[in-house]
Amino acid sequence: MKQTDTVVRHGPYPELTLPAVLVGYFLGAIIAISIGYAALILGFSIEGSELAAILGFAVLRGMLGRHSIVENNVTQTVASAVNGASSGMMFSVPALFILGYTDFDPVLLTFGCIAGAFLGIAFIIPLRKQMIDYERLTYPGGVAVATILKSPGAGVQKAKLLVGAAAVAALVHFGSQMGGVDNWDLGALIGLPEYMNGVWYLSLLTVGVGFIAGRGGIAFILGGFVCYWLLAPLLSGFDLLPLDAAGNPVTLPNALRVDLFRPVGIGMLIGGALMGIALALPLIISAIRSMQSAAVSKSVVSKDEMPIKLLYIAIVAAAILLAVMSILSTEHMGLGRGLLMAVMGTLWIWIAGVILSEAIGRTNWSPLSGMTLIAVTILIIIAKGLGDAEAVIAAVTLGAAVCVAMSQATDLMLDLKTGYLVGATPKMQQMGQFLGAWLGPLLVIGLIMVLHEAYGLGSEKLPAPQGQALASMISGILGGDIPTEKYLAGAGIGALLSALSGGLGITVGLGFYLPFNIVLTYALGTLLRELCDRYKGDAYSESVGIPIAAGLIVGEALIGVGFAVSYVMEGL
């Protein structure tokens, strides 16, 4: 059959179709596994909407011959909804394994995360009109995805770049794993003192993440360099390095990180998050008023949106579902304590969802990890009387559901902004988000189980930084063995930095917290992005650099997961 260049179409463009949903499931599964794996190494997650848009273009237009932008928008929405669980669960669930509390119910946890995903979506839907239609927020990430969708033909070329880069990263990581070479100690070769930590993490995935983040990652890099190239030499020079059990100065980089920089970094994460909440308080009040206005103007809103009554139903459903989860999570939870945890969890989903949506709408930066730390802190304080094991299991089980809810809320707002720019129907996108949200928790809990069996979460191969931060905080709360002065110092610094610039305390704190070998390699990606922007232009970085960087992430992550699966199979 001869193919013509002109496509004649009658009636509305296809939007929420079966192919769009199925392709969204397929792409979302790949992205969730890749980004979830990366989050266990790097300690932060990556927005999957842009990657989903590029791949969706390739499959729908390049392979299936479908030409509807709004249909691709639904595919991207479904795929990113699947991926929404990767950050939500990877920031919380690993803490259970790191602390050794593995006697939890994975089925209940997974069901709770699915329920949390639906609740996060339902909570945020009524805010769309005010946050997006009235142009209060810009959502830079959503705008970037819309640019991809509105570039006919460009998506296929970008997908080719992505696949090629993924193949290179896969080959390199395969060789690295087979050769047992993960790090390169350049510092030792050039004679750097041990405490300055000149070890480089050999990872194209990390380079790709640094490239995509661009200047947004500079604060994170500065945090790491301040620790090992400024503070460590100063402490050594004034004989102020921590002492080990034998009374000798601690100079090993990892020991320095565990004893000093990590607890300060945890404090910075929490202090930065608390300051973010304080600064966002006027926005929260504004959002409440926006919800009331939207409810009054239902004659206009109801044509495009899912029913406003969904919010009120969701509030009731949230309390019931979270209460059931909480009561069933441990043997001695009890009705009263379970209800209290459910109420606090529901309130936090709503408050943090608003904060995150505002934050990502204005800066494209989401303090999800900080919100998760606070959520679990609140829950574990309520559950503290149960005994350590039951308190931790109950708090993290419920906290994971809350974290997934927050992640879905921010993801949906980004996608709705994209849809607004390409002419999509909000109701179709919202339904797509619901259709995709259930799959992510199933995939991610399986991924967590496999990776823990293969490598051990919290190990050198899978440091799970956010899980370790949460585990350290939980241990401190329960055991009273808390480096209080370091936490407080970090909290003060983090709060001050966030007051100076939104999110700065958390990003610098993450540089304090993560191993420096990751920071060094990440800095390469940032440097490459800066050079690319300066000498080739922003358009080149967007059209060529980002697809390649995304491919580096996908290729290495998939090989890493493949090795994990093979190790588990060998042990059976």
XYZ file of C-alpha atoms in Angstrom:
572
model
C 0.000 0.000 0.000
C 1.382 3.381 -1.022
C 1.789 5.820 1.813
C 0.795 9.429 1.174
C 2.341 12.461 2.785
C -1.016 14.024 3.674
C -3.071 12.638 6.542
C -6.796 13.417 6.239
C -8.594 13.215 9.576
C -12.244 13.515 10.469
C -13.481 14.064 14.017
C -11.447 14.614 17.170
C -7.856 13.441 17.478
C -7.370 10.126 19.283
C -6.460 10.749 22.906
C -7.143 8.164 25.591
C -6.871 5.027 23.446
C -5.919 1.422 24.135
C -2.605 1.698 22.213
C -1.732 4.841 24.153
C -2.311 3.115 27.488
C -0.520 -0.118 26.544
C 2.509 1.722 25.173
C 2.463 3.836 28.338
C 2.565 0.686 30.471
C 5.492 -0.697 28.479
C 7.538 2.492 28.565
C 6.612 3.210 32.161
C 7.861 -0.198 33.274
C 11.263 0.374 31.630
C 11.571 3.872 33.031
C 10.464 2.903 36.550
C 13.004 0.101 36.754
C 15.805 2.245 35.346
C 15.179 5.317 37.445
C 14.382 3.274 40.540
C 17.727 1.508 40.247
C 19.516 4.817 39.702
C 17.847 6.294 42.789
C 19.348 3.547 44.933
C 22.821 4.592 43.795
C 22.549 8.345 43.546
C 20.060 9.151 46.280
C 17.727 11.187 44.141
C 15.291 10.452 41.369
C 14.744 11.830 37.884
C 11.549 13.077 36.323
C 10.510 10.481 33.727
C 8.061 12.535 31.661
C 10.607 13.787 29.127
C 12.024 10.345 28.568
C 8.506 8.935 28.202
C 7.613 11.606 25.656
C 10.669 10.837 23.524
C 10.143 7.085 23.586
C 6.394 7.475 23.130
C 7.035 9.507 20.003
C 9.269 6.762 18.666
C 6.787 3.969 19.298
C 3.487 5.691 18.466
C 4.668 7.699 15.495
C 7.689 5.763 14.285
C 6.462 2.190 14.772
C 2.659 2.365 14.935
C 2.150 5.243 12.487
C -0.058 7.233 14.872
C 0.156 11.040 14.599
C -1.899 12.468 17.463
C 0.080 14.668 19.841
C -2.573 14.422 22.532
C -2.510 10.626 22.265
C 1.259 10.735 22.813
C 0.587 13.032 25.753
C -1.623 10.355 27.313
C 1.091 7.734 26.719
C 3.606 9.986 28.459
C 1.138 10.567 31.296
C 0.532 6.848 31.811
C 4.266 6.059 31.645
C 5.252 8.748 34.124
C 2.429 7.619 36.424
C 3.956 4.133 36.440
C 7.321 5.703 37.237
C 5.828 7.767 40.057
C 6.326 4.884 42.464
C 10.072 4.621 41.848
C 11.068 7.690 43.834
C 8.255 7.321 46.358
C 9.232 3.789 47.349
C 13.001 4.000 46.829
C 13.195 6.891 49.295
C 11.418 4.975 52.060
C 11.187 1.165 51.778
C 14.994 0.481 51.709
C 15.173 1.774 55.300
C 13.386 -1.395 56.450
C 16.074 -3.594 54.886
C 18.953 -1.425 56.080
C 17.646 -1.576 59.652
C 17.032 -5.317 59.396
C 13.269 -5.088 59.900
C 12.372 -7.359 56.996
C 9.424 -9.000 58.743
C 6.924 -6.673 57.102
C 4.015 -7.545 54.854
C 5.081 -6.671 51.279
C 1.557 -7.239 49.976
C 0.083 -4.768 52.456
C 2.868 -2.290 51.718
C 2.301 -2.572 47.962
C -1.460 -2.238 48.319
C -0.946 0.797 50.535
C 1.333 2.417 47.940
C -1.285 1.859 45.228
C -3.946 3.403 47.470
C -1.582 6.276 48.261
C -0.992 6.862 44.543
C -4.722 7.167 43.877
C -5.166 9.506 46.834
C -2.310 11.762 45.751
C -3.912 12.108 42.318
C -7.359 12.788 43.745
C -6.044 15.425 46.136
C -4.243 17.421 43.450
C -6.892 17.397 40.691
C -8.959 20.286 42.146
C -5.876 22.539 42.114
C -5.241 22.244 38.367
C -7.411 25.147 37.312
C -5.738 27.681 39.539
C -2.181 26.410 39.299
C -2.088 25.895 35.546
C -4.980 27.501 33.646
C -4.588 30.829 35.385
C -0.827 30.624 34.790
C 0.227 30.955 38.368
C 2.989 28.389 37.875
C 5.255 27.742 34.892
C 6.324 24.079 35.417
C 9.574 24.182 33.375
C 9.667 20.388 33.086
C 6.144 20.295 31.670
C 7.043 22.987 29.158
C 10.089 20.978 28.048
C 7.964 17.894 27.430
C 5.416 19.945 25.479
C 8.269 21.184 23.288
C 9.190 17.612 22.458
C 5.600 16.676 21.648
C 5.175 19.695 19.377
C 8.287 18.879 17.326
C 7.015 16.496 14.626
C 9.752 14.169 13.385
C 12.275 15.273 15.994
C 11.135 12.666 18.470
C 12.270 9.744 16.310
C 15.757 11.207 15.898
C 16.025 11.775 19.621
C 14.955 8.232 20.297
C 17.752 6.958 18.010
C 20.290 8.988 19.990
C 18.868 7.632 23.218
C 19.020 4.008 22.088
C 22.584 4.417 20.790
C 23.759 5.959 24.061
C 21.978 3.253 26.021
C 23.874 0.600 24.072
C 27.219 2.305 24.817
C 26.409 2.664 28.524
C 25.256 -0.938 28.676
C 28.498 -2.190 27.125
C 30.656 -0.059 29.405
C 28.777 -1.086 32.531
C 28.817 -4.721 31.471
C 32.605 -4.541 31.094
C 32.953 -2.732 34.396
C 30.912 -5.336 36.225
C 32.654 -8.277 34.600
C 36.059 -6.763 35.347
C 35.118 -5.846 38.906
C 36.235 -2.247 38.389
C 33.766 0.272 39.819
C 36.078 3.050 40.995
C 39.321 4.724 39.928
C 41.592 6.147 42.621
C 43.041 9.122 40.774
C 43.770 10.830 44.092
C 46.302 8.177 45.075
C 48.011 8.447 41.683
C 48.592 12.189 42.008
C 49.414 12.090 45.713
C 46.292 13.648 47.250
C 45.909 13.170 51.012
C 43.603 10.280 51.856
C 40.949 12.514 53.430
C 40.571 14.523 50.185
C 39.045 11.450 48.561
C 40.135 11.489 44.919
C 38.273 8.308 43.952
C 36.047 8.493 40.856
C 32.959 6.357 40.422
C 33.073 4.782 36.931
C 29.478 5.319 35.866
C 28.067 6.801 32.652
C 24.673 6.827 34.375
C 26.006 9.355 36.878
C 27.466 11.485 34.077
C 24.090 11.432 32.311
C 22.237 12.547 35.424
C 24.678 15.419 35.933
C 24.213 16.507 32.304
C 20.418 16.554 32.544
C 20.420 18.433 35.843
C 22.878 20.993 34.445
C 23.372 24.057 36.636
C 20.631 22.794 38.936
C 23.150 20.302 40.323
C 25.907 22.796 41.122
C 24.816 23.205 44.743
C 24.938 19.438 45.199
C 28.491 19.362 43.816
C 29.567 22.255 46.029
C 28.311 20.355 49.074
C 30.642 17.445 48.338
C 33.661 19.602 47.552
C 33.148 21.660 50.704
C 33.331 18.459 52.752
C 36.428 16.826 51.304
C 38.420 19.621 49.665
C 37.750 22.409 52.165
C 36.595 21.166 55.571
C 38.702 17.993 55.687
C 42.025 19.823 54.969
C 41.089 22.533 57.487
C 40.262 19.974 60.164
C 43.498 18.140 59.435
C 45.515 21.352 59.530
C 44.145 22.295 62.952
C 44.267 18.701 64.308
C 40.504 18.618 64.604
C 39.768 15.448 62.656
C 37.575 12.945 64.583
C 39.480 10.284 66.514
C 38.966 6.550 66.235
C 38.780 4.079 69.150
C 42.597 3.992 69.350
C 42.807 7.775 69.526
C 44.158 8.232 65.993
C 42.758 10.836 63.574
C 40.165 9.448 61.157
C 41.422 10.028 57.611
C 39.598 7.354 55.615
C 36.989 9.108 53.445
C 34.159 6.716 54.240
C 34.831 6.873 57.987
C 34.836 10.664 57.812
C 31.549 10.582 55.965
C 29.892 8.246 58.475
C 31.215 10.033 61.573
C 30.908 13.632 60.482
C 29.578 14.644 57.087
C 26.599 12.292 56.860
C 24.885 13.315 60.131
C 25.425 16.974 59.262
C 23.962 16.258 55.821
C 20.898 14.605 57.358
C 20.364 17.638 59.526
C 20.649 19.885 56.473
C 18.038 17.829 54.627
C 15.563 18.176 57.487
C 16.348 21.815 58.262
C 16.106 22.734 54.595
C 12.769 20.944 54.265
C 11.302 22.624 57.359
C 12.339 26.035 56.114
C 10.732 25.190 52.766
C 7.456 24.465 54.523
C 7.601 27.706 56.457
C 8.268 29.697 53.309
C 5.502 27.861 51.450
C 2.852 28.565 54.084
C 1.346 31.532 52.208
C 1.171 29.347 49.117
C -0.652 26.659 51.060
C -3.256 29.170 52.222
C -3.560 30.417 48.657
C -4.056 26.865 47.424
C -6.874 26.283 49.912
C -8.636 29.368 48.636
C -8.070 28.162 45.078
C -9.813 24.905 45.866
C -12.799 26.767 47.257
C -12.961 28.977 44.169
C -12.793 25.990 41.875
C -15.640 24.335 43.759
C -17.827 27.443 43.381
C -17.142 27.690 39.629
C -18.000 24.089 38.938
C -20.108 25.018 35.899
C -16.882 25.761 33.989
C -14.535 23.341 35.649
C -16.777 20.313 35.469
C -16.609 20.251 31.663
C -12.882 19.493 31.643
C -12.210 17.945 35.018
C -13.144 14.849 36.890
C -15.936 15.635 39.412
C -14.977 17.948 42.276
C -16.766 15.610 44.649
C -13.851 13.257 44.087
C -11.810 15.373 46.491
C -14.259 14.903 49.318
C -14.612 11.217 48.582
C -10.823 10.943 48.508
C -10.467 12.560 51.919
C -12.808 10.006 53.460
C -11.252 7.165 51.497
C -7.762 8.273 52.538
C -8.558 8.131 56.224
C -10.214 4.714 55.889
C -7.509 3.141 53.719
C -4.623 4.511 55.722
C -6.289 3.468 58.969
C -6.784 -0.072 57.696
C -3.167 -0.196 56.566
C -1.899 1.210 59.824
C -3.946 -1.119 62.024
C -2.970 -4.181 60.006
C 0.710 -3.268 59.674
C 1.687 -4.662 63.094
C 0.150 -6.940 65.694
C -0.195 -4.425 68.533
C -1.053 -1.249 66.661
C -4.526 -0.800 68.111
C -7.492 1.179 66.833
C -6.745 4.568 68.384
C -3.098 4.744 67.370
C -3.908 3.460 63.905
C -6.563 6.126 63.408
C -4.207 8.854 64.605
C -1.505 7.731 62.182
C -4.061 7.649 59.366
C -5.279 11.173 60.076
C -1.736 12.550 60.245
C -0.755 10.672 57.088
C -3.772 12.014 55.208
C -3.102 15.575 56.300
C 0.542 15.282 55.289
C -0.339 13.947 51.839
C -2.420 17.018 51.206
C -0.053 19.589 52.715
C 3.099 18.127 51.179
C 1.340 17.605 47.839
C 0.580 21.312 47.700
C 4.135 22.226 48.721
C 5.711 19.932 46.154
C 3.403 21.059 43.364
C 4.201 24.674 44.084
C 7.931 23.961 44.324
C 8.182 22.001 41.095
C 5.902 24.456 39.334
C 8.202 27.347 40.100
C 11.647 25.747 40.016
C 11.308 22.221 38.576
C 12.845 21.100 41.876
C 10.920 18.701 44.126
C 11.909 18.257 47.816
C 10.230 14.848 47.921
C 12.931 13.238 50.052
C 12.701 15.948 52.696
C 8.920 15.614 52.817
C 9.324 11.848 53.232
C 11.762 12.255 56.121
C 9.305 14.500 57.895
C 6.359 12.177 57.212
C 8.119 9.139 58.664
C 9.389 11.178 61.619
C 5.827 12.184 62.500
C 4.560 8.637 62.100
C 7.343 6.990 64.088
C 6.845 9.392 66.985
C 3.182 8.332 67.099
C 4.140 4.633 66.875
C 7.097 4.790 69.293
C 5.307 3.021 72.166
C 4.894 -0.186 70.165
C 8.502 -1.302 70.450
C 11.229 -0.684 67.914
C 10.395 -3.300 65.293
C 6.662 -2.671 65.161
C 7.072 1.108 65.286
C 9.526 1.125 62.390
C 7.502 -1.271 60.254
C 4.258 0.631 60.814
C 5.807 4.057 60.224
C 7.711 3.094 57.063
C 4.790 1.105 55.628
C 2.475 4.068 55.991
C 5.265 6.504 55.110
C 5.860 4.735 51.784
C 2.187 5.187 50.875
C 2.400 8.874 51.778
C 5.589 9.290 49.731
C 4.075 7.644 46.656
C 1.010 9.888 47.016
C 3.191 13.001 47.040
C 5.167 11.768 44.044
C 1.998 11.130 42.017
C 0.611 14.560 42.854
C 3.662 16.402 41.523
C 3.958 14.147 38.498
C 0.337 14.762 37.529
C 0.705 18.528 37.778
C 3.730 18.438 35.465
C 1.853 16.320 32.942
C -1.239 18.521 33.147
C 0.926 21.529 32.321
C 2.209 19.695 29.262
C -1.342 18.789 28.306
C -2.448 22.400 28.728
C 0.220 23.496 26.235
C -0.570 20.847 23.601
C -4.366 21.102 23.853
C -5.099 17.874 25.719
C -8.283 17.254 27.696
C -7.502 17.318 31.440
C -10.060 14.651 32.214
C -8.368 12.242 29.763
C -4.979 12.867 31.354
C -6.363 12.436 34.837
C -7.881 9.108 33.833
C -4.549 8.125 32.272
C -2.788 8.937 35.525
C -5.186 6.707 37.456
C -4.714 3.922 34.869
C -0.924 4.033 35.237
C -0.569 4.575 38.985
C -1.318 1.010 40.088
C 1.471 -0.657 38.090
C 4.479 1.174 39.551
C 4.261 -0.151 43.140
C 4.048 -3.737 41.868
C 7.184 -3.318 39.754
C 9.191 -1.366 42.288
C 8.583 -3.684 45.236
C 9.722 -6.581 43.017
C 12.805 -4.601 42.010
C 13.615 -3.824 45.637
C 13.334 -7.479 46.626
C 15.554 -8.645 43.756
C 18.229 -6.002 44.317
C 18.358 -6.604 48.058
C 18.715 -10.337 47.496
C 21.527 -9.753 45.004
C 23.551 -6.926 46.534
C 21.998 -5.938 49.851
C 20.413 -2.510 50.159
C 22.772 -0.129 51.925
C 25.829 -1.968 50.590
C 28.668 -0.358 48.657
C 27.050 -1.391 45.360
C 23.629 -0.078 46.326
C 24.135 2.573 49.004
C 20.465 3.667 48.894
C 21.408 7.085 50.332
C 17.877 8.233 51.063
C 17.067 4.913 52.722
C 20.220 5.222 54.841
C 19.318 8.761 55.821
C 15.882 7.603 56.885
C 17.314 4.577 58.710
C 19.827 6.763 60.582
C 17.119 9.144 61.623
C 14.889 6.295 62.811
C 17.747 4.741 64.785
C 18.421 8.060 66.420
C 14.810 8.583 67.420
C 14.412 5.069 68.820
C 17.787 4.535 70.451
C 18.569 7.913 71.883
C 22.029 7.527 70.293
C 21.680 10.661 68.324
C 24.535 12.918 67.211
C 22.309 15.778 68.232
C 24.852 18.528 67.870
C 25.664 17.454 64.306
C 21.989 17.180 63.366
C 21.229 20.568 64.885
C 24.213 22.212 63.226
C 23.205 20.704 59.916
C 19.568 21.710 60.416
C 20.590 25.286 61.108
C 22.803 25.443 58.024
C 20.160 23.775 55.874
C 17.428 26.137 57.061
C 19.634 29.160 56.454
C 20.572 28.026 52.946
C 16.948 27.290 52.047
C 15.941 30.703 53.346
C 18.498 32.247 50.998
C 17.354 30.189 48.017
C 14.520 27.662 47.864
C 15.782 24.100 48.111
C 19.439 25.102 48.527
C 19.730 23.549 51.982
C 18.546 20.163 50.746
C 20.707 20.047 47.616
C 23.875 21.102 49.465
C 22.988 18.688 52.275
C 22.742 15.854 49.779
C 26.315 16.676 48.693
C 27.370 16.311 52.331
C 25.525 13.039 52.647
C 26.452 11.128 49.472
C 29.815 9.391 48.890
C 32.221 11.824 47.213
C 33.133 9.416 44.412
C 29.584 9.867 43.086
C 29.791 13.645 43.415
C 33.041 13.756 41.419
C 31.622 11.766 38.509
C 28.360 13.705 38.632
C 30.389 16.906 38.319
C 31.706 15.653 34.971
C 28.162 15.571 33.615
C 27.491 19.080 34.876
C 30.730 20.330 33.289
C 29.847 18.698 29.965
C 26.412 20.362 30.014
C 27.956 23.739 30.720
C 30.456 23.352 27.860
C 27.726 22.085 25.540
C 25.431 25.023 26.351
C 28.237 27.541 25.962
C 29.842 26.325 22.741
C 27.030 24.450 20.948
C 23.994 26.284 22.267
C 20.974 25.411 24.394
C 19.060 23.986 21.438
C 21.841 21.482 20.745
C 21.910 20.435 24.391
C 18.157 19.910 24.372
C 17.912 18.081 21.049
C 21.121 16.020 21.162
C 22.651 16.135 24.625
C 19.627 15.268 26.735
C 18.548 12.226 24.669
C 22.122 10.898 24.870
C 22.268 11.542 28.612
C 18.931 9.806 29.091
C 20.248 6.841 27.124
C 23.288 6.591 29.381
C 20.961 6.349 32.371
C 18.687 3.730 30.826
C 21.499 1.536 29.452
C 23.503 1.306 32.679
C 20.425 0.899 34.850
C 19.045 -1.957 32.782
C 22.393 -3.782 32.815
C 22.620 -3.270 36.569
C 19.199 -4.770 37.059
C 20.098 -7.602 34.679
C 23.149 -8.486 36.772
C 21.024 -8.389 39.902
C 18.504 -10.797 38.416
C 21.278 -13.155 37.266
C 22.853 -13.201 40.738
C 19.526 -14.059 42.309
C 18.865 -16.806 39.758
C 22.300 -18.314 40.390
C 21.522 -18.505 44.076
C 18.268 -20.398 43.604
